[in-house]
Short mmCIF file of C-alpha atoms and ligand atoms in Angstrom, two decimals:
data_model
loop_
_atom_site.label_atom_id
_atom_site.label_comp_id
_atom_site.label_asym_id
_atom_site.label_seq_id
_atom_site.Cartn_x
_atom_site.Cartn_y
_atom_site.Cartn_z
CA MET H 251 98.81 189.37 82.46
CA THR H 252 102.38 190.28 81.53
CA ALA H 253 104.85 192.16 83.67
CA THR H 254 104.50 195.16 81.37
CA SER H 255 100.72 195.40 81.85
CA LYS H 256 99.54 198.93 82.58
CA ILE H 257 96.53 197.84 84.62
CA GLU H 258 97.00 198.57 88.31
CA PRO H 259 96.50 195.38 90.33
CA VAL H 260 93.87 195.46 93.07
CA LEU H 261 96.16 193.54 95.38
CA ASP H 262 99.91 193.18 95.04
CA VAL H 263 101.80 190.81 97.32
CA SER H 264 105.57 190.94 97.22
CA ASN H 265 107.93 188.52 98.95
CA LEU H 266 105.53 187.33 101.65
CA THR H 267 106.96 185.01 104.28
CA THR H 268 104.81 183.68 107.12
CA SER H 269 106.60 181.75 109.84
CA PHE H 270 105.70 179.89 113.00
CA ARG H 271 107.77 179.43 116.12
CA ILE H 272 107.90 175.77 117.01
CA GLY H 273 110.12 174.57 119.89
CA GLY H 274 111.97 177.91 120.01
CA GLU H 275 112.81 178.04 116.26
CA TRP H 276 111.07 179.90 113.42
CA TYR H 277 109.92 177.87 110.42
CA PRO H 278 108.44 179.41 107.24
CA ALA H 279 105.02 178.05 106.25
CA VAL H 280 104.89 180.49 103.32
CA ARG H 281 108.24 181.30 101.77
CA GLY H 282 108.80 184.55 99.92
CA ILE H 283 105.80 184.32 97.60
CA SER H 284 104.72 187.13 95.25
CA PHE H 285 101.56 187.51 93.21
CA SER H 286 99.12 190.15 92.16
CA LEU H 287 95.40 190.20 91.55
CA GLN H 288 93.94 192.16 88.67
CA PRO H 289 90.52 193.86 88.69
CA ASN H 290 87.72 191.28 88.33
CA GLU H 291 90.21 188.43 88.20
CA THR H 292 89.95 185.07 89.99
CA LEU H 293 93.27 183.66 91.08
CA ALA H 294 93.15 180.09 92.36
CA LEU H 295 95.63 178.88 94.99
CA VAL H 296 95.93 175.12 94.77
CA GLY H 297 97.99 172.46 96.52
CA GLU H 298 97.64 169.64 99.01
CA SER H 299 96.91 170.05 102.68
CA GLY H 300 99.63 171.96 104.53
CA CYS H 301 101.06 173.79 101.52
CA GLY H 302 100.39 177.26 102.95
CA LYS H 303 97.21 178.26 101.10
CA SER H 304 95.21 179.38 104.13
CA MET H 305 98.23 181.07 105.69
CA THR H 306 98.66 183.13 102.52
CA ALA H 307 95.06 184.40 102.77
CA LEU H 308 95.25 184.95 106.53
CA SER H 309 98.52 186.87 106.10
CA VAL H 310 96.87 189.26 103.63
CA LEU H 311 94.10 189.92 106.16
CA GLY H 312 96.41 190.21 109.18
CA LEU H 313 94.81 187.18 110.85
CA VAL H 314 97.85 184.96 111.42
CA PRO H 315 97.91 184.10 115.17
CA LYS H 316 100.33 186.51 116.81
CA ALA H 317 101.17 184.15 119.68
CA ASN H 318 103.53 182.07 117.55
CA GLY H 319 103.18 183.50 114.03
CA ARG H 320 105.08 186.20 112.15
CA VAL H 321 104.31 187.82 108.78
CA GLU H 322 107.01 189.59 106.77
CA ALA H 323 106.69 191.08 103.30
CA ASP H 324 108.26 193.68 101.04
CA HIS H 325 104.68 194.85 100.69
CA ILE H 326 101.04 193.70 100.58
CA ARG H 327 99.58 196.61 98.66
CA PHE H 328 95.84 197.27 98.58
CA GLU H 329 94.31 200.60 97.57
CA GLY H 330 97.58 202.44 98.08
CA LYS H 331 98.14 201.01 101.58
CA ASP H 332 100.72 198.46 102.66
CA LEU H 333 98.68 195.98 104.71
CA SER H 334 101.81 194.36 106.12
CA ARG H 335 102.56 197.58 108.02
CA LEU H 336 99.06 198.71 108.92
CA PRO H 337 98.10 199.20 112.60
CA ASP H 338 95.49 196.71 113.90
CA GLU H 339 92.77 199.37 114.02
CA GLU H 340 93.24 200.26 110.32
CA MET H 341 93.40 196.59 109.40
CA ARG H 342 90.03 195.98 111.05
CA LYS H 343 88.50 198.57 108.73
CA ILE H 344 89.95 196.82 105.67
CA ARG H 345 88.50 193.45 106.74
CA GLY H 346 84.95 193.22 105.56
CA ASN H 347 85.01 196.63 103.91
CA GLY H 348 87.78 196.25 101.35
CA ILE H 349 88.61 192.57 101.59
CA SER H 350 86.41 189.84 103.02
CA MET H 351 86.84 186.16 103.55
CA ILE H 352 84.58 183.13 103.15
CA PHE H 353 85.62 180.14 105.23
CA GLN H 354 85.12 176.44 104.66
CA GLU H 355 82.63 175.54 107.38
CA PRO H 356 79.69 177.92 107.60
CA MET H 357 78.23 176.31 110.73
CA THR H 358 81.23 177.39 112.80
CA SER H 359 81.21 180.93 111.41
CA LEU H 360 77.49 181.62 111.93
CA ASN H 361 76.18 182.22 115.43
CA PRO H 362 73.77 179.31 116.17
CA VAL H 363 71.57 181.30 118.58
CA LEU H 364 70.85 184.30 116.35
CA PRO H 365 68.42 184.43 113.40
CA VAL H 366 70.11 184.38 110.02
CA GLY H 367 68.66 187.70 108.80
CA PHE H 368 69.78 189.43 112.00
CA GLN H 369 73.35 188.26 111.40
CA VAL H 370 73.40 189.75 107.91
CA VAL H 371 71.97 193.01 109.30
CA GLU H 372 74.76 193.01 111.92
CA ALA H 373 77.39 192.51 109.21
CA LEU H 374 76.12 195.77 107.68
CA ARG H 375 76.04 197.68 110.97
CA TYR H 376 79.77 198.24 111.37
CA HIS H 377 80.47 199.10 107.81
CA GLN H 378 77.71 201.13 106.28
CA ASN H 379 75.91 204.29 107.17
CA LEU H 380 72.42 202.88 106.91
CA SER H 381 69.38 203.22 109.17
CA ARG H 382 68.00 200.07 110.81
CA ALA H 383 65.29 199.83 108.13
CA GLY H 384 67.87 200.45 105.40
CA ARG H 385 70.08 197.68 106.77
CA GLU H 386 67.15 195.25 106.83
CA ARG H 387 66.27 196.14 103.25
CA ARG H 388 69.87 195.66 102.15
CA ALA H 389 70.16 192.34 104.06
CA LEU H 390 67.10 191.04 102.21
CA GLU H 391 68.54 192.18 98.90
CA LEU H 392 71.74 190.31 99.71
CA LEU H 393 69.89 187.10 100.60
CA ASP H 394 68.01 187.40 97.32
CA LEU H 395 71.27 188.04 95.50
CA VAL H 396 72.74 184.76 96.79
CA LYS H 397 69.49 183.07 95.72
CA ILE H 398 68.03 182.00 99.04
CA PRO H 399 64.48 181.00 98.11
CA SER H 400 61.73 182.96 99.93
CA ALA H 401 64.38 184.98 101.74
CA LYS H 402 61.79 187.24 103.33
CA SER H 403 59.97 184.46 105.14
CA ARG H 404 63.25 182.79 106.17
CA PHE H 405 64.77 185.98 107.59
CA LYS H 406 63.94 185.03 111.19
CA GLU H 407 65.01 181.39 110.97
CA TYR H 408 68.10 180.04 112.74
CA PRO H 409 71.24 178.56 111.09
CA HIS H 410 70.27 174.96 112.00
CA GLN H 411 67.06 175.40 109.95
CA PHE H 412 69.20 176.00 106.85
CA SER H 413 70.94 173.29 104.81
CA GLY H 414 74.75 173.37 104.43
CA GLY H 415 74.52 174.94 100.99
CA MET H 416 72.05 177.59 102.20
CA ARG H 417 74.28 178.41 105.17
CA GLN H 418 77.21 178.88 102.81
CA ARG H 419 75.02 181.26 100.75
CA VAL H 420 74.38 183.27 103.94
CA MET H 421 78.14 183.44 104.56
CA ILE H 422 78.64 184.69 101.01
CA ALA H 423 75.92 187.31 101.54
CA MET H 424 77.71 188.48 104.69
CA ALA H 425 81.06 188.59 102.89
CA LEU H 426 79.46 190.70 100.14
CA ALA H 427 77.63 192.98 102.59
CA CYS H 428 80.00 195.89 102.29
CA ARG H 429 80.82 195.49 98.63
CA PRO H 430 84.43 194.38 99.05
CA LYS H 431 86.94 194.78 96.23
CA VAL H 432 88.47 191.40 97.01
CA ILE H 433 86.99 188.16 98.30
CA LEU H 434 89.25 185.49 99.77
CA ALA H 435 87.37 182.20 99.51
CA ASP H 436 89.09 179.43 101.50
CA GLU H 437 87.72 176.07 100.33
CA PRO H 438 84.18 177.45 100.49
CA THR H 439 82.60 174.36 98.95
CA THR H 440 84.60 171.42 100.32
CA ALA H 441 82.09 170.64 103.07
CA LEU H 442 79.21 170.47 100.55
CA ASP H 443 78.04 167.68 98.29
CA VAL H 444 78.91 167.80 94.62
CA THR H 445 75.65 169.24 93.22
CA ILE H 446 75.50 171.98 95.85
CA GLN H 447 79.20 172.70 95.25
CA ALA H 448 78.48 173.32 91.58
CA GLN H 449 75.60 175.67 92.45
CA ILE H 450 77.74 177.70 94.88
CA LEU H 451 80.56 177.92 92.35
CA SER H 452 78.32 179.21 89.60
CA LEU H 453 76.80 181.66 92.08
CA LEU H 454 80.27 182.98 92.97
CA ASN H 455 81.06 183.32 89.28
CA GLU H 456 77.87 185.28 88.62
CA LEU H 457 78.37 187.53 91.63
CA LYS H 458 81.92 188.25 90.64
CA ALA H 459 80.82 189.42 87.21
CA GLU H 460 77.93 191.49 88.59
CA THR H 461 79.75 193.15 91.44
CA ASP H 462 83.13 193.70 89.79
CA MET H 463 85.09 191.96 92.55
CA SER H 464 88.36 190.12 92.38
CA MET H 465 88.73 186.77 94.08
CA ILE H 466 91.39 184.51 95.51
CA PHE H 467 89.91 181.04 95.48
CA ILE H 468 91.64 178.41 97.61
CA THR H 469 91.11 174.75 96.82
CA HIS H 470 92.86 171.41 96.50
CA ASN H 471 90.47 170.45 93.71
CA LEU H 472 91.75 171.20 90.21
CA GLY H 473 88.35 170.39 88.72
CA VAL H 474 86.93 173.40 90.55
CA VAL H 475 89.79 175.54 89.29
CA ALA H 476 88.97 174.81 85.66
CA ALA H 477 85.43 176.04 86.18
CA LEU H 478 86.24 179.20 88.03
CA ALA H 479 89.75 180.60 87.78
CA ASP H 480 91.41 182.98 85.36
CA ARG H 481 94.87 182.24 86.71
CA VAL H 482 96.28 179.52 88.93
CA ALA H 483 99.14 179.51 91.44
CA VAL H 484 100.20 176.01 92.48
CA MET H 485 101.70 175.91 95.98
CA TYR H 486 103.92 173.23 97.41
CA ALA H 487 105.30 173.35 100.97
CA GLY H 488 105.13 177.14 101.18
CA ASP H 489 106.45 177.93 97.70
CA ILE H 490 104.61 178.91 94.54
CA VAL H 491 105.98 176.25 92.17
CA GLU H 492 103.98 177.18 89.07
CA ILE H 493 101.76 180.08 88.05
CA ALA H 494 99.93 180.48 84.76
CA GLY H 495 96.67 181.37 83.05
CA VAL H 496 94.15 178.60 83.64
CA GLY H 497 94.04 177.41 80.02
CA ASP H 498 97.80 177.39 79.79
CA LEU H 499 98.20 175.48 83.05
CA PHE H 500 95.87 172.71 81.91
CA ALA H 501 97.39 172.61 78.42
CA ARG H 502 101.01 172.79 79.55
CA PRO H 503 101.35 171.63 83.18
CA THR H 504 105.10 171.90 83.63
CA HIS H 505 106.12 171.40 87.25
CA PRO H 506 106.16 167.67 88.15
CA TYR H 507 103.93 168.50 91.14
CA THR H 508 101.31 170.19 88.94
CA GLU H 509 101.40 167.18 86.63
CA ALA H 510 100.87 164.84 89.56
CA LEU H 511 97.99 166.97 90.88
CA LEU H 512 96.34 166.85 87.45
CA ARG H 513 96.73 163.08 87.28
CA SER H 514 94.94 162.79 90.61
CA VAL H 515 91.80 164.66 89.43
CA PRO H 516 88.85 162.23 89.15
CA ARG H 517 87.50 162.03 85.59
CA SER H 518 84.38 160.42 84.27
CA ASP H 519 86.35 158.48 81.64
CA ARG H 520 88.59 156.87 84.26
CA ASP H 521 88.00 154.12 86.76
CA THR H 522 87.88 155.74 90.21
CA LYS H 523 89.35 152.60 91.79
CA THR H 524 92.62 153.19 89.99
CA LEU H 525 92.63 156.91 90.69
CA TYR H 526 96.19 158.15 90.99
CA SER H 527 97.34 159.56 94.29
CA ILE H 528 100.70 161.23 94.69
CA PRO H 529 103.01 158.98 96.72
CA GLY H 530 104.44 160.47 99.92
CA ALA H 531 103.30 163.57 101.79
CA VAL H 532 104.07 167.25 102.23
CA PRO H 533 106.90 167.41 104.81
CA PRO H 534 106.10 169.03 108.17
CA LEU H 535 107.46 172.56 108.72
CA THR H 536 110.16 171.34 111.07
CA ARG H 537 111.51 168.80 108.60
CA MET H 538 111.67 170.64 105.30
CA PRO H 539 114.50 169.39 103.08
CA LYS H 540 117.22 171.62 101.69
CA GLY H 541 116.80 172.45 98.01
CA CYS H 542 113.51 171.87 96.19
CA ARG H 543 110.94 170.71 98.72
CA PHE H 544 109.27 168.34 96.24
CA THR H 545 112.48 166.35 95.58
CA ALA H 546 111.63 163.30 97.71
CA ARG H 547 108.38 162.76 95.75
CA CYS H 548 109.71 163.70 92.32
CA GLU H 549 110.53 161.16 89.63
CA LEU H 550 112.69 163.65 87.75
CA ALA H 551 114.92 164.81 90.63
CA VAL H 552 118.64 165.26 89.93
CA ASP H 553 121.47 166.25 92.21
CA ILE H 554 121.01 170.03 92.11
CA CYS H 555 117.38 169.63 93.23
CA ARG H 556 118.61 168.32 96.59
CA LYS H 557 121.03 171.18 97.05
CA GLN H 558 119.33 174.35 95.98
CA ASN H 559 115.77 175.60 95.63
CA PRO H 560 115.23 176.67 92.00
CA PRO H 561 113.92 180.19 91.26
CA LEU H 562 110.41 180.76 89.91
CA ASP H 563 111.17 181.83 86.33
CA ALA H 564 109.07 182.54 83.24
CA LEU H 565 109.14 179.69 80.71
CA ALA H 566 110.14 182.23 78.05
CA ALA H 567 110.91 185.94 78.16
CA GLY H 568 107.66 187.84 78.81
CA ASP H 569 105.66 184.63 79.32
CA ALA H 570 103.05 184.78 82.10
CA HIS H 571 103.68 181.08 82.76
CA SER H 572 106.39 180.62 85.41
CA VAL H 573 107.78 177.45 86.92
CA ARG H 574 110.12 176.67 89.83
CA CYS H 575 111.93 173.52 88.67
CA TRP H 576 115.57 172.81 87.78
CA VAL H 577 114.61 170.12 85.26
CA ARG H 578 111.51 171.54 83.60
CA GLY H 579 111.95 175.26 84.19
CA ASN H 580 113.78 177.76 82.05
CA HIS H 581 117.08 177.81 83.93
CA ASP H 582 120.75 177.68 83.28
CA ARG H 583 121.07 174.23 81.70
CA ALA H 584 124.85 174.23 82.08
CA ALA H 585 124.53 174.52 85.87
CA LEU H 586 122.04 171.68 85.85
CA LYS H 587 124.32 169.38 83.82
CA GLU H 588 127.30 170.10 86.02
CA ASN H 589 125.36 169.13 89.09
CA ALA H 590 123.38 166.28 87.60
CA ASP H 591 123.83 162.79 88.97
CA VAL H 592 122.16 161.07 86.02
N1 ATP G 281 99.19 178.09 114.37
C1 ATP G 281 100.11 177.33 113.75
N2 ATP G 281 101.24 176.96 114.39
C2 ATP G 281 102.19 176.19 113.78
N3 ATP G 281 102.10 175.77 112.51
C3 ATP G 281 101.00 176.11 111.82
C4 ATP G 281 99.94 176.90 112.40
N4 ATP G 281 98.98 177.07 111.46
C5 ATP G 281 99.41 176.43 110.36
N5 ATP G 281 100.61 175.86 110.56
C6 ATP G 281 101.39 175.09 109.57
O1 ATP G 281 101.58 175.90 108.43
C7 ATP G 281 101.59 175.09 107.26
C8 ATP G 281 100.62 175.68 106.25
O2 ATP G 281 99.30 175.59 106.76
P1 ATP G 281 98.00 176.06 105.95
O3 ATP G 281 96.88 176.04 106.93
O4 ATP G 281 98.28 177.34 105.27
O5 ATP G 281 97.84 174.91 104.89
P2 ATP G 281 96.73 174.77 103.73
O6 ATP G 281 97.47 174.74 102.44
O7 ATP G 281 95.67 175.78 103.92
O8 ATP G 281 96.19 173.29 104.02
P3 ATP G 281 94.65 172.71 104.03
O9 ATP G 281 94.39 172.29 102.60
O10 ATP G 281 94.76 171.54 104.95
O11 ATP G 281 93.74 173.77 104.53
C9 ATP G 281 101.25 173.68 107.69
O12 ATP G 281 102.45 172.94 107.78
C10 ATP G 281 100.63 173.88 109.05
O13 ATP G 281 100.89 172.75 109.87
MG1 MG G 282 93.68 175.67 104.49
#
């Protein structure tokens, strides 16, 4: 999607910064990121552990812990409202109704002492004007929709009687209960084995097409991204370092971090024993370096990288592919040369 597109995004996030207070100081876990989500689009957020993926989703939903967390944004626009300035009461109405979230571990999100069907019925209670019988009918429809076999006879069973994959289907049914415009899926398949993962992913794809939703899909697995996403935002240490259409990202990975992530994807034509893993680790919030945060792990780093964080710029004018890198990005080459130490 280009900047000149006339289509109104479903969700538009501008300059979002989410910080935590640690030892009396504030540290940004998400640093001034902007993105938008088009109707029926799937945007994947990828990056290693600790890059700020979950905090981005939780910030949109107003679920960042208030005790030591702070969310600032120019705006988080959804259906004409700025979610970053919405009172708690209004925000509660958005959650589940307009935007819902699917978490990684369904066992911790389902109540173990209540029958599964009852929990789906409850999810409908707060959001839709349906009679008890109507809610039960709709709950069954939803369990059928997420392809739970013999849903009717399993309605009264408890979460522990369901397999991990089936429990995740129940969570998806609950997230869909009120026909949200946007689903935030935070690593919804990581706890599942590979075959079940594939089934859940194709289910999400089907549902998205049928129900006309948009989705933000969070994962550290680029293989999953290829199967599911329309666009990809790669996050590193709180920054979006590259964003592009999925085909373009795989054909032209440009940020050294994206390249490294792609090299670490397991492939059937490669020996898994020699699987590449990116040396080093994401720095903790309290010890973020000045300049580009990937510098210490980057083979291409030059002097300016240590001094200044590069902007996220389009690779060419009007290009939907943007990269935040002094060496590979489309920046002022003269400034780079002047500062280079190689
Ligand atoms: N309540 C908190 N207090 C302080 N720091 C936090 C808190 N929650 C998260 N963080 C920090 O914010 C950063 C981003 O965390 P986030 O959970 O968004 O990462 P993530 O990309 O979702 O990682 P993962 O793949 O492990 O889920 C991390 O450095 C994390 O340690
Ligand atoms: Mg996370």
